[in-house]
Amino acid sequence: MPQRQLILDLLLTAFLAPLVSSLVVIFIGKRIMGKAAGWFATAVMAGAFVCSLYAGALWMGQADHSPILLNIPWIPIPGTVAGWLYLGAMIDSLTIAMMSMVTGIAMLVHLYSVGYMAGDSRYERFFAYLSLFSFSMLGIVMANSVIMLFVFWELVGLTSYLLIGFWFEKRGPQLACKKAFVMNRIGDMGFLIGFGILFYKLGGVLLLPAAQGGMFDALRQVIEAEGHSVTNPPLWLTAAGIGLFFGAIGKSAQFPLHTWLPDAMEGPTPVSSIVHSATMVAAGVYLTARLYPILTPGAHLFISTIGLITLVMAACMALVMTDIKRVLAYSTLSQLGYMVLGLGSGAYAFALFHLITHAFFKCCLFQCSGSVIHAAHHQQDMRYYGGLWKKMPITAACYLICTFAIAGASLPFTNLGVSGFYSKDGIIAGTVNYGHAMMAGGYHFGWVFYWGPLVVAYVTVFYMARSFALTFLGKPRDKHLYDHAHEAPWTMWLPQVALAVMAIITVPMLLPYFDLIVATEPTQTVAGVLEPVPWLQQAIEVAGHHSAGMTLTHQALLSGLAWILMLVLGIALYLPGMKHSSRIAALPGVKWLYTWAINKFYFDALYDTVVVNAFKALAIVIAAWDKHLVDGVVNLVGLLGKLVAWGVGRFDNDIIDGSVNGAATLAQTVGGTLRQTQSGRLRQYILLLFTAATLAAVVAVYVLTIG
Amino acid sequence: MITVTLHHFVLVSFGLVAAGVACMVTKRNAIGILMGVELVLNAAALNFVAFNRFHPWDPTGPAPLDGFIFAMFIIVLAAAEAAIALAIILNLYNNLASVDVDKAREMKG
Amino acid sequence: MTLAEAHPVTRVAPVLFLALAALTVASAWAIVASPNIVRMATYLLLTLTGVAGMYFMLGAELLAAVQLIVYAGGTLILIVFGVMLTASNPGLVLKPCGWEWAAGLTVAGAMAVLLVLALIHTPLIWGYEGTVPVVSSMEGYGQVASVGRALLSDYLVAFEVSGVLLLVVMIGAAYMARKRGGIKGVAQS
């Protein structure tokens, strides 16, 4: 169909354009383009955005929403069912939604970076990295097979490493980028284990490119066909699902691999705004969404638990942070926890919708904080801020709007709100159903699954209000900083405004994101088919369209009043700065919690001691092994060679030369002995003569007579 | 009475040969060695003559003379050889001022 | 008739033979035993005479005469001249030591033993049959005429060659024994 071909071409252009721009900037950016490199990259990204929008429009206009497939055989793997490793593209509704989101945000961040990174010595290289990152993220979104997804997954990890460690002269970024990469790797190890389990059990089927139902849908059909759909879900399937999810844990910074995300704030703010809010961390959620068809109820439980823990823990930590970027980082962690919990509870559509809305408002929040940091000459501690709304009104307004978004603001007692309202409340509703279903099945702890997100929803508003108040409201606490503060250049506040606008209007009624996502919702999941946990099955099915839970949610959130309440409370408490909060933190019961939270629950210390030191010790042991044993063996071999050579030399010297010399000596001795017959004495000659004659005669006679 | 036959003459020549050999081997005087040689030659000639005398012979033909002639030539050659030997001994005496053969040891190997 | 009966010579032959044999062999061994060169020459004369006598007994009269004239009267005198010319000290006695005696006598003895054994094991029974005629009945046996005739007919080549030989010997001996600028190291007595 020509229109589908056009859609495919447009999206491929959007996919490959950032790669081309990255290569161009890398090679000629510094020498030829100079400042224009940034504009060039932004323009290319804008072109990609336009392409994906147009493709999206065409897609929406179509009736047939079956996935468009492009399968390019890449590496032959003889002996398997698939026969090849495939590259290519699989384009369904979710892909369309993600593409437009990613290209849009990438374009805005490129524009923002033109302002933020101006004057940096490696200005052009930043854009090369940024474009490469965008290319990698688009690769994940468009992947048509697990292998291709994993390739671009790794590429995303690499480029985020390059971006976080962009200012590599400083110690902080060096350590942070290494930490990010290593923790991602640990997650990927789990991913590969899960993949390995599936490969072991199902064979080369895994390598098949996406069929009509999405990447893992084919897999689900295969699993069913093998007859696993009837009895207990096999343990290996749960294990595989958990393993694959581990990749998401690493990438999306879930508990326990969450410690890299706050440290990643060492990178430039544009990096934080794209990588750690909108795209890379979202990749984990995207992967889990694609995994959906093969997740067993056990895997679902695991995912929900992880999401819940992350959610709660990160919110606690965000409450006490004083660095503005760290507050936003922990906020990201918390929101990712929401998304993961949503997926685990079966609220597939709302979790993914939250991914998209979160991308907009978190990106905007980071960019606002970047403007503030830029204006404050890289002072990031909020205790030095205060009253900046007068100096930076646009930034402050954008920040406020996005605070509403993250709070899930809505007009009280109505169903109208900003984007965050729909997505977050949807997730909570899903968890309500899930928790209720669990409790109905006899698991009495099921209530944590919805009380947790509910409480954290309050807390979220509170800490966002806190950061807003500390930064923009109240009296300036550092006069020098306040005097020098100024509004950001237009290249920086324009993207903020655009994103803030998106944060408001990305509602199901106005923009088609939600519909696109719902269109790809897996109708049949393994969990849905496997029966022995009927309440779970019911819960997941119902959670997909959870009008039942929504009621309870709205009630719990005081029908839209809760956010107003917490906002006011937060602003009020932090208007005069840290005065009141420090007094509260000093209270006996609270102080202990505070200490724990501010030390990030001692996870960093724990990992450092247990993991890092263990590996260092192992490295020392292995180095000693290498040096003494392996080198020792090599030295021994050398010594043996020397010994052998010595032996051979001795042999050659003594025996061979000796025999030659001995022959000569023998000849000499014999000659010397025989020589004595030639004494010169006549009588001896005569004697010998006659003796010989006699003997000869005897012999002759003997012979003649006998013979 | 014992009949003197060939054996007796041959035994005598044996005795002469033994004496000649002993003389040649043991004498330090060069002329002594020459004398030993003469003895041996004599013994040989005697042997020839004895064999010539006692050899079976057809009485109707001429008498055998081979042994005689041979012995004659032995005598001739003995004389010639004695002359040469003495010339050598004179040379030896001129060079070493002595006829002791033990002094002529320059040709040792 | 046996040989002993046929010829009167054969009757006295054993005693004569024994005497001559004793003389010859004893003189020969005396040469060996004597350290004095002049005594050795004397004993050699006696030996040569004894051998000549044995030639007479064997009927070889010419040869016996030749022996006496040439050998005893020529060669021996030559030897005595040699003794005279090389006498540095007349009383000088050159004696070999003991083991040399042993070695020499052993070799001589071994040779003698060998020869005797050979003789014993060789069937030489001539002279016991009546095939050997009496010497006196042999026509011209050992006479000058027959020997001369034989020399110039059957043995002509040997005769001529020995003549050449004697010539060569004479020249050679004369050349070898010529006087060369003084006798070195001779004690002036």
Short mmCIF file of C-alpha atoms in Angstrom, two decimals, chain A residues 404 407-417 421 425 454 458 461 550-567:
data_model
loop_
_atom_site.label_atom_id
_atom_site.label_comp_id
_atom_site.label_asym_id
_atom_site.label_seq_id
_atom_site.Cartn_x
_atom_site.Cartn_y
_atom_site.Cartn_z
CA PHE A 404 0.54 21.25 38.25
CA ALA A 407 0.62 16.89 40.69
CA GLY A 408 -2.13 15.67 38.49
CA ALA A 409 -3.94 18.90 38.81
CA SER A 410 -7.56 19.04 37.88
CA LEU A 411 -10.45 21.32 38.38
CA PRO A 412 -12.05 20.07 41.56
CA PHE A 413 -15.09 17.92 41.22
CA THR A 414 -14.73 17.71 37.49
CA ASN A 415 -13.02 15.33 35.18
CA LEU A 416 -10.97 17.99 33.52
CA GLY A 417 -7.37 18.39 34.22
CA PHE A 421 -4.17 14.12 35.97
CA ASP A 425 -5.04 8.81 38.25
CA LEU A 454 -2.02 7.31 46.77
CA TYR A 458 0.29 13.65 48.05
CA VAL A 461 2.83 17.50 45.13
CA MET A 550 -11.37 5.19 39.20
CA THR A 551 -14.12 5.98 41.61
CA LEU A 552 -12.12 5.02 44.61
CA THR A 553 -9.18 6.94 43.30
CA HIS A 554 -11.08 10.12 42.93
CA GLN A 555 -12.44 9.74 46.38
CA ALA A 556 -9.01 9.12 47.84
CA LEU A 557 -7.68 12.15 46.12
CA LEU A 558 -10.48 14.23 47.52
CA SER A 559 -11.93 14.65 44.09
CA GLY A 560 -9.24 17.02 43.00
CA LEU A 561 -8.81 18.98 46.19
CA ALA A 562 -5.85 17.03 47.41
CA TRP A 563 -3.41 18.62 45.10
CA ILE A 564 -4.47 22.10 45.97
CA LEU A 565 -4.13 21.29 49.60
CA MET A 566 -0.64 19.89 49.32
CA LEU A 567 0.48 22.68 47.02
#
